[in-house]
PDB file of C-alpha atoms in Angstrom:
ATOM      1  CA  ALA A   7      54.803 124.015  88.357  1.00 52.00           C
ATOM      2  CA  THR A   8      52.231 126.941  88.667  1.00 49.00           C
ATOM      3  CA  GLU A   9      50.335 128.752  85.618  1.00 48.00           C
ATOM      4  CA  HIS A  10      50.279 132.319  85.832  1.00 47.00           C
ATOM      5  CA  CYS A  11      48.656 135.046  83.072  1.00 46.00           C
ATOM      6  CA  GLY A  12      46.444 132.459  81.969  1.00 45.00           C
ATOM      7  CA  SER A  13      49.254 130.733  79.625  1.00 47.00           C
ATOM      8  CA  LEU A  14      52.143 130.728  81.101  1.00 53.00           C
ATOM      9  CA  TRP A  15      54.015 128.525  83.770  1.00 61.00           C
ATOM     10  CA  ASN A  16      56.689 128.472  86.198  1.00 65.00           C
ATOM     11  CA  LEU A  17      58.550 125.402  88.065  1.00 69.00           C
ATOM     12  CA  TRP A  18      59.185 125.795  91.475  1.00 73.00           C
ATOM     13  CA  ASP A  19      61.801 124.276  94.081  1.00 72.00           C
ATOM     14  CA  ALA A  20      60.139 122.976  96.685  1.00 73.00           C
ATOM     15  CA  THR A  21      63.436 123.018  98.954  1.00 78.00           C
ATOM     16  CA  THR A  22      64.282 126.561  98.276  1.00 79.00           C
ATOM     17  CA  GLY A  23      60.723 128.207  97.272  1.00 76.00           C
ATOM     18  CA  LYS A  24      61.884 129.867  94.499  1.00 74.00           C
ATOM     19  CA  ILE A  25      61.551 129.810  90.848  1.00 68.00           C
ATOM     20  CA  HIS A  26      64.341 127.199  89.083  1.00 65.00           C
ATOM     21  CA  PRO A  27      67.363 128.396  87.928  1.00 59.00           C
ATOM     22  CA  ALA A  28      67.176 126.956  84.342  1.00 55.00           C
ATOM     23  CA  TRP A  29      63.691 127.795  84.203  1.00 59.00           C
ATOM     24  CA  PRO A  30      63.244 130.201  80.835  1.00 60.00           C
ATOM     25  CA  PRO A  31      60.525 133.117  80.591  1.00 60.00           C
ATOM     26  CA  GLN A  32      57.487 132.792  78.535  1.00 65.00           C
ATOM     27  CA  VAL A  33      56.945 129.094  78.945  1.00 65.00           C
ATOM     28  CA  ARG A  34      53.608 127.665  77.314  1.00 61.00           C
ATOM     29  CA  PRO A  35      52.144 123.967  78.232  1.00 55.00           C
ATOM     30  CA  LEU A  36      54.426 121.394  80.481  1.00 65.00           C
ATOM     31  CA  ALA A  37      54.675 117.955  81.670  1.00 72.00           C
ATOM     32  CA  PHE A  38      57.343 115.891  83.590  1.00 75.00           C
ATOM     33  CA  THR A  39      58.710 112.963  82.241  1.00 73.00           C
ATOM     34  CA  PRO A  40      57.528 109.578  83.487  1.00 69.00           C
ATOM     35  CA  ASP A  41      60.764 109.194  85.510  1.00 73.00           C
ATOM     36  CA  GLY A  42      60.577 112.628  86.887  1.00 75.00           C
ATOM     37  CA  ARG A  43      64.089 113.392  85.985  1.00 75.00           C
ATOM     38  CA  SER A  44      62.995 116.210  82.886  1.00 75.00           C
ATOM     39  CA  VAL A  45      60.603 118.480  81.900  1.00 75.00           C
ATOM     40  CA  LEU A  46      59.013 119.243  78.267  1.00 73.00           C
ATOM     41  CA  LEU A  47      58.235 122.445  77.616  1.00 71.00           C
ATOM     42  CA  GLN A  48      57.948 124.743  74.708  1.00 69.00           C
ATOM     43  CA  GLN A  49      58.714 128.735  74.743  1.00 67.00           C
ATOM     44  CA  LEU A  50      56.555 131.274  73.145  1.00 65.00           C
ATOM     45  CA  GLY A  51      57.280 131.765  69.752  1.00 62.00           C
ATOM     46  CA  ARG A  52      58.975 128.971  69.078  1.00 61.00           C
ATOM     47  CA  GLU A  53      57.472 125.939  67.136  1.00 59.00           C
ATOM     48  CA  ARG A  54      59.920 123.167  69.116  1.00 65.00           C
ATOM     49  CA  VAL A  55      59.255 121.122  72.003  1.00 69.00           C
ATOM     50  CA  GLN A  56      62.251 121.317  74.439  1.00 70.00           C
ATOM     51  CA  ARG A  57      63.490 119.175  77.548  1.00 70.00           C
ATOM     52  CA  VAL A  58      64.959 120.697  80.857  1.00 72.00           C
ATOM     53  CA  ASP A  59      67.589 117.926  81.902  1.00 74.00           C
ATOM     54  CA  LEU A  60      65.808 118.682  86.102  1.00 74.00           C
ATOM     55  CA  GLN A  61      69.715 117.142  87.665  1.00 73.00           C
ATOM     56  CA  SER A  62      71.813 119.014  85.986  1.00 70.00           C
ATOM     57  CA  ASP A  63      69.644 122.282  85.238  1.00 61.00           C
ATOM     58  CA  GLN A  64      70.512 121.880  81.413  1.00 60.00           C
ATOM     59  CA  PHE A  65      68.734 121.704  77.934  1.00 56.00           C
ATOM     60  CA  PRO A  66      69.565 119.244  75.756  1.00 55.00           C
ATOM     61  CA  ASP A  67      70.486 119.217  72.311  1.00 51.00           C
ATOM     62  CA  ASP A  68      67.727 117.488  71.556  1.00 52.00           C
ATOM     63  CA  ASP A  69      64.862 119.925  70.725  1.00 51.00           C
ATOM     64  CA  ARG A  70      62.302 118.249  68.750  1.00 55.00           C
ATOM     65  CA  ALA A  71      60.167 119.752  66.361  1.00 52.00           C
ATOM     66  CA  TYR A  72      56.854 117.670  66.280  1.00 60.00           C
ATOM     67  CA  HIS A  73      54.957 120.652  65.635  1.00 67.00           C
ATOM     68  CA  GLN A  74      54.623 123.668  63.073  1.00 67.00           C
ATOM     69  CA  THR A  75      52.487 124.949  64.993  1.00 72.00           C
ATOM     70  CA  GLU A  76      52.524 125.899  68.738  1.00 73.00           C
ATOM     71  CA  VAL A  77      51.639 123.371  71.188  1.00 77.00           C
ATOM     72  CA  ARG A  78      48.227 123.611  73.311  1.00 80.00           C
ATOM     73  CA  ALA A  79      49.040 120.329  75.481  1.00 83.00           C
ATOM     74  CA  LEU A  80      51.075 117.792  76.733  1.00 83.00           C
ATOM     75  CA  VAL A  81      50.507 114.749  78.859  1.00 88.00           C
ATOM     76  CA  ALA A  82      52.684 111.501  79.977  1.00 85.00           C
ATOM     77  CA  LEU A  83      51.643 108.514  79.250  1.00 90.00           C
ATOM     78  CA  PRO A  84      51.544 106.150  82.317  1.00 88.00           C
ATOM     79  CA  GLY A  85      53.946 102.931  82.748  1.00 83.00           C
ATOM     80  CA  SER A  86      55.864 104.137  79.663  1.00 83.00           C
ATOM     81  CA  ASN A  87      58.665 106.874  78.693  1.00 81.00           C
ATOM     82  CA  ARG A  88      56.184 108.422  76.109  1.00 87.00           C
ATOM     83  CA  LEU A  89      54.140 111.717  76.131  1.00 84.00           C
ATOM     84  CA  ALA A  90      51.768 112.937  73.874  1.00 89.00           C
ATOM     85  CA  SER A  91      51.623 116.599  72.480  1.00 86.00           C
ATOM     86  CA  GLY A  92      48.780 118.217  70.995  1.00 86.00           C
ATOM     87  CA  ALA A  93      48.704 121.038  68.511  1.00 82.00           C
ATOM     88  CA  SER A  94      46.290 122.998  66.078  1.00 81.00           C
ATOM     89  CA  ASP A  95      48.215 120.241  63.596  1.00 81.00           C
ATOM     90  CA  GLY A  96      46.729 116.962  65.808  1.00 84.00           C
ATOM     91  CA  VAL A  97      48.546 114.726  68.183  1.00 90.00           C
ATOM     92  CA  ARG A  98      51.807 113.684  68.344  1.00 88.00           C
ATOM     93  CA  VAL A  99      52.755 110.463  70.435  1.00 91.00           C
ATOM     94  CA  TRP A 100      56.561 110.558  71.027  1.00 83.00           C
ATOM     95  CA  ASP A 101      59.307 108.518  72.562  1.00 84.00           C
ATOM     96  CA  VAL A 102      60.806 110.503  75.482  1.00 76.00           C
ATOM     97  CA  GLU A 103      64.196 108.446  75.516  1.00 74.00           C
ATOM     98  CA  HIS A 104      64.730 107.758  71.828  1.00 75.00           C
ATOM     99  CA  GLY A 105      63.154 111.461  70.750  1.00 70.00           C
ATOM    100  CA  ARG A 106      61.194 110.035  68.049  1.00 80.00           C
ATOM    101  CA  VAL A 107      56.953 110.129  67.342  1.00 85.00           C
ATOM    102  CA  VAL A 108      56.022 106.484  67.653  1.00 90.00           C
ATOM    103  CA  ARG A 109      51.933 107.668  66.425  1.00 91.00           C
ATOM    104  CA  ARG A 110      50.657 110.678  64.811  1.00 90.00           C
ATOM    105  CA  PHE A 111      47.153 111.891  65.093  1.00 90.00           C
ATOM    106  CA  GLU A 112      45.685 114.394  62.326  1.00 80.00           C
ATOM    107  CA  GLU A 113      42.332 114.537  63.118  1.00 72.00           C
ATOM    108  CA  PRO A 114      41.039 116.604  64.921  1.00 66.00           C
ATOM    109  CA  ALA A 115      42.748 119.768  64.467  1.00 66.00           C
ATOM    110  CA  ARG A 116      42.995 122.613  67.206  1.00 77.00           C
ATOM    111  CA  ILE A 117      43.752 120.175  70.386  1.00 84.00           C
ATOM    112  CA  THR A 118      43.712 122.674  73.450  1.00 84.00           C
ATOM    113  CA  ALA A 119      43.357 119.511  75.975  1.00 91.00           C
ATOM    114  CA  LEU A 120      44.981 115.974  76.592  1.00 94.00           C
ATOM    115  CA  ALA A 121      44.613 113.619  79.114  1.00 95.00           C
ATOM    116  CA  SER A 122      45.475 110.280  79.215  1.00 95.00           C
ATOM    117  CA  SER A 123      44.238 106.722  80.765  1.00 97.00           C
ATOM    118  CA  PRO A 124      45.275 105.413  83.924  1.00 95.00           C
ATOM    119  CA  ASP A 125      46.972 102.526  82.117  1.00 95.00           C
ATOM    120  CA  GLY A 126      48.475 104.720  79.658  1.00 94.00           C
ATOM    121  CA  ARG A 127      46.724 102.863  76.724  1.00 95.00           C
ATOM    122  CA  HIS A 128      44.109 105.314  75.660  1.00 97.00           C
ATOM    123  CA  LEU A 129      44.543 108.886  74.978  1.00 97.00           C
ATOM    124  CA  ALA A 130      41.517 111.537  74.714  1.00 96.00           C
ATOM    125  CA  ALA A 131      41.543 114.869  73.139  1.00 95.00           C
ATOM    126  CA  ALA A 132      39.398 118.330  73.224  1.00 93.00           C
ATOM    127  CA  GLY A 133      38.562 121.307  71.642  1.00 91.00           C
ATOM    128  CA  PRO A 134      37.182 123.442  69.017  1.00 91.00           C
ATOM    129  CA  ASP A 135      35.977 120.302  66.873  1.00 90.00           C
ATOM    130  CA  GLY A 136      34.950 118.165  70.122  1.00 92.00           C
ATOM    131  CA  VAL A 137      35.952 115.261  71.730  1.00 95.00           C
ATOM    132  CA  SER A 138      38.302 112.587  70.237  1.00 95.00           C
ATOM    133  CA  LEU A 139      39.538 108.857  71.809  1.00 97.00           C
ATOM    134  CA  TRP A 140      42.192 106.563  70.453  1.00 97.00           C
ATOM    135  CA  ASN A 141      43.428 103.303  71.306  1.00 97.00           C
ATOM    136  CA  LEU A 142      47.299 103.508  71.643  1.00 95.00           C
ATOM    137  CA  ASP A 143      48.046 100.053  71.230  1.00 93.00           C
ATOM    138  CA  SER A 144      46.162  99.850  67.780  1.00 94.00           C
ATOM    139  CA  GLY A 145      45.969 103.176  66.825  1.00 93.00           C
ATOM    140  CA  LYS A 146      42.619 102.983  66.017  1.00 95.00           C
ATOM    141  CA  THR A 147      40.219 105.881  66.891  1.00 95.00           C
ATOM    142  CA  ILE A 148      37.834 104.811  69.157  1.00 97.00           C
ATOM    143  CA  LEU A 149      35.567 107.724  69.316  1.00 95.00           C
ATOM    144  CA  THR A 150      34.901 110.948  67.131  1.00 94.00           C
ATOM    145  CA  ALA A 151      32.189 113.353  68.747  1.00 93.00           C
ATOM    146  CA  SER A 152      32.186 116.280  66.900  1.00 91.00           C
ATOM    147  CA  GLU A 153      28.798 116.951  67.720  1.00 89.00           C
ATOM    148  CA  PHE A 154      30.580 117.880  71.217  1.00 89.00           C
ATOM    149  CA  SER A 155      32.063 121.092  69.616  1.00 88.00           C
ATOM    150  CA  GLN A 156      33.936 123.582  72.154  1.00 90.00           C
ATOM    151  CA  ALA A 157      34.645 121.234  74.032  1.00 91.00           C
ATOM    152  CA  LYS A 158      37.461 122.417  76.890  1.00 91.00           C
ATOM    153  CA  GLU A 159      38.211 119.659  78.840  1.00 93.00           C
ATOM    154  CA  VAL A 160      38.743 115.603  79.082  1.00 95.00           C
ATOM    155  CA  ALA A 161      39.036 113.223  81.853  1.00 96.00           C
ATOM    156  CA  PHE A 162      39.729 109.782  82.605  1.00 97.00           C
ATOM    157  CA  SER A 163      37.360 107.916  85.544  1.00 97.00           C
ATOM    158  CA  PRO A 164      40.243 106.488  88.284  1.00 96.00           C
ATOM    159  CA  SER A 165      39.092 103.000  86.734  1.00 97.00           C
ATOM    160  CA  GLY A 166      39.571 104.264  83.673  1.00 97.00           C
ATOM    161  CA  ARG A 167      36.514 102.795  81.920  1.00 97.00           C
ATOM    162  CA  GLU A 168      34.808 106.155  81.468  1.00 97.00           C
ATOM    163  CA  LEU A 169      35.890 108.971  79.520  1.00 97.00           C
ATOM    164  CA  ALA A 170      34.297 112.423  80.433  1.00 96.00           C
ATOM    165  CA  ALA A 171      34.791 115.601  78.692  1.00 94.00           C
ATOM    166  CA  CYS A 172      33.151 119.262  78.985  1.00 92.00           C
ATOM    167  CA  GLY A 173      32.543 122.601  76.990  1.00 90.00           C
ATOM    168  CA  ASP A 174      30.482 124.679  75.943  1.00 88.00           C
ATOM    169  CA  ALA A 175      27.694 121.898  74.754  1.00 86.00           C
ATOM    170  CA  GLY A 176      27.476 120.470  78.712  1.00 88.00           C
ATOM    171  CA  LEU A 177      28.717 117.370  80.259  1.00 91.00           C
ATOM    172  CA  ALA A 178      29.436 114.163  78.257  1.00 94.00           C
ATOM    173  CA  LEU A 179      30.519 110.547  79.526  1.00 96.00           C
ATOM    174  CA  TRP A 180      31.588 107.656  76.892  1.00 97.00           C
ATOM    175  CA  GLU A 181      32.739 104.173  77.807  1.00 97.00           C
ATOM    176  CA  THR A 182      36.488 104.167  77.188  1.00 97.00           C
ATOM    177  CA  ALA A 183      36.164 100.443  75.407  1.00 96.00           C
ATOM    178  CA  THR A 184      33.555 101.026  72.691  1.00 96.00           C
ATOM    179  CA  GLY A 185      33.146 104.809  72.678  1.00 96.00           C
ATOM    180  CA  LYS A 186      29.871 104.291  73.696  1.00 96.00           C
ATOM    181  CA  GLN A 187      27.879 107.607  74.940  1.00 96.00           C
ATOM    182  CA  LEU A 188      27.299 106.665  78.475  1.00 96.00           C
ATOM    183  CA  HIS A 189      25.461 110.415  79.262  1.00 93.00           C
ATOM    184  CA  ARG A 190      24.862 113.660  77.922  1.00 90.00           C
ATOM    185  CA  PHE A 191      24.213 116.728  80.330  1.00 82.00           C
ATOM    186  CA  SER A 192      23.120 119.898  78.923  1.00 70.00           C
ATOM    187  CA  ILE A 193      22.553 121.016  82.467  1.00 65.00           C
ATOM    188  CA  HIS A 194      23.461 124.597  81.934  1.00 57.00           C
ATOM    189  CA  HIS A 195      23.768 126.974  79.504  1.00 62.00           C
ATOM    190  CA  LYS A 196      26.906 128.645  80.152  1.00 71.00           C
ATOM    191  CA  GLY A 197      28.682 126.001  80.054  1.00 79.00           C
ATOM    192  CA  PHE A 198      31.786 124.386  81.687  1.00 85.00           C
ATOM    193  CA  ALA A 199      35.535 124.920  81.595  1.00 83.00           C
ATOM    194  CA  ALA A 200      36.993 121.983  84.173  1.00 88.00           C
ATOM    195  CA  LEU A 201      36.041 118.728  85.394  1.00 91.00           C
ATOM    196  CA  ALA A 202      37.600 116.038  87.787  1.00 93.00           C
ATOM    197  CA  PHE A 203      36.003 112.670  88.813  1.00 95.00           C
ATOM    198  CA  SER A 204      36.216 111.804  92.559  1.00 95.00           C
ATOM    199  CA  SER A 205      39.122 108.774  93.478  1.00 94.00           C
ATOM    200  CA  ASP A 206      36.141 106.210  93.673  1.00 95.00           C
ATOM    201  CA  GLY A 207      34.612 107.343  90.232  1.00 93.00           C
ATOM    202  CA  LYS A 208      31.408 107.378  91.262  1.00 92.00           C
ATOM    203  CA  ARG A 209      31.339 111.354  90.987  1.00 93.00           C
ATOM    204  CA  LEU A 210      31.594 113.917  88.421  1.00 91.00           C
ATOM    205  CA  SER A 211      32.425 117.253  89.117  1.00 89.00           C
ATOM    206  CA  ALA A 212      32.670 120.632  86.907  1.00 86.00           C
ATOM    207  CA  HIS A 213      33.185 124.390  86.687  1.00 84.00           C
ATOM    208  CA  SER A 214      30.896 126.402  85.138  1.00 82.00           C
ATOM    209  CA  TYR A 215      31.881 129.819  83.521  1.00 72.00           C
ATOM    210  CA  ASP A 216      29.290 131.649  86.383  1.00 67.00           C
ATOM    211  CA  GLN A 217      31.734 130.946  88.282  1.00 66.00           C
ATOM    212  CA  THR A 218      29.366 127.599  89.888  1.00 65.00           C
ATOM    213  CA  PHE A 219      29.865 124.018  90.475  1.00 60.00           C
TER     214      PHE A 219
END
């Protein structure tokens, strides 16, 4: 899957090098289902999440109206048949197979990015209102960092023990289990737009708005 024009996506057939035949125009955030057999997407101008069956090239009649506004982020939860979606009306965690919402988080609103821990037990969100972290087993909120406003991206370390976020406020690192802040880096006056952990979890890289790392 590739992004173009800032926010629209295409799905390519790796064998033929062509755009997938069932792919609709003007698609917003997407995620593969955990079994890799379907893709979840939202077409511009629609308030429903749709599922494309990659085996049959069909859109099953199970559009899911889990948000009242445009979906901004989708992420598959490892080790389960669940996905999470984020929009300006909060976060929904839903069972793909049965088409039902299993968790709802109304705050914070205006979600722009989501990340799942490697074991699928924790979910983090970033947006203009800050960073949030939830335990999906209990449904409890572990962290609400409203002071870290205008957050752009969140990522878990490979071990899942740490959560990092970046944005206009800089970089921050929290302990996943407790929500305790471990580090706060305000080392770039223009802020950061993206971040990633190294495969061993010992390094954290971030990309700034001035095109530096």
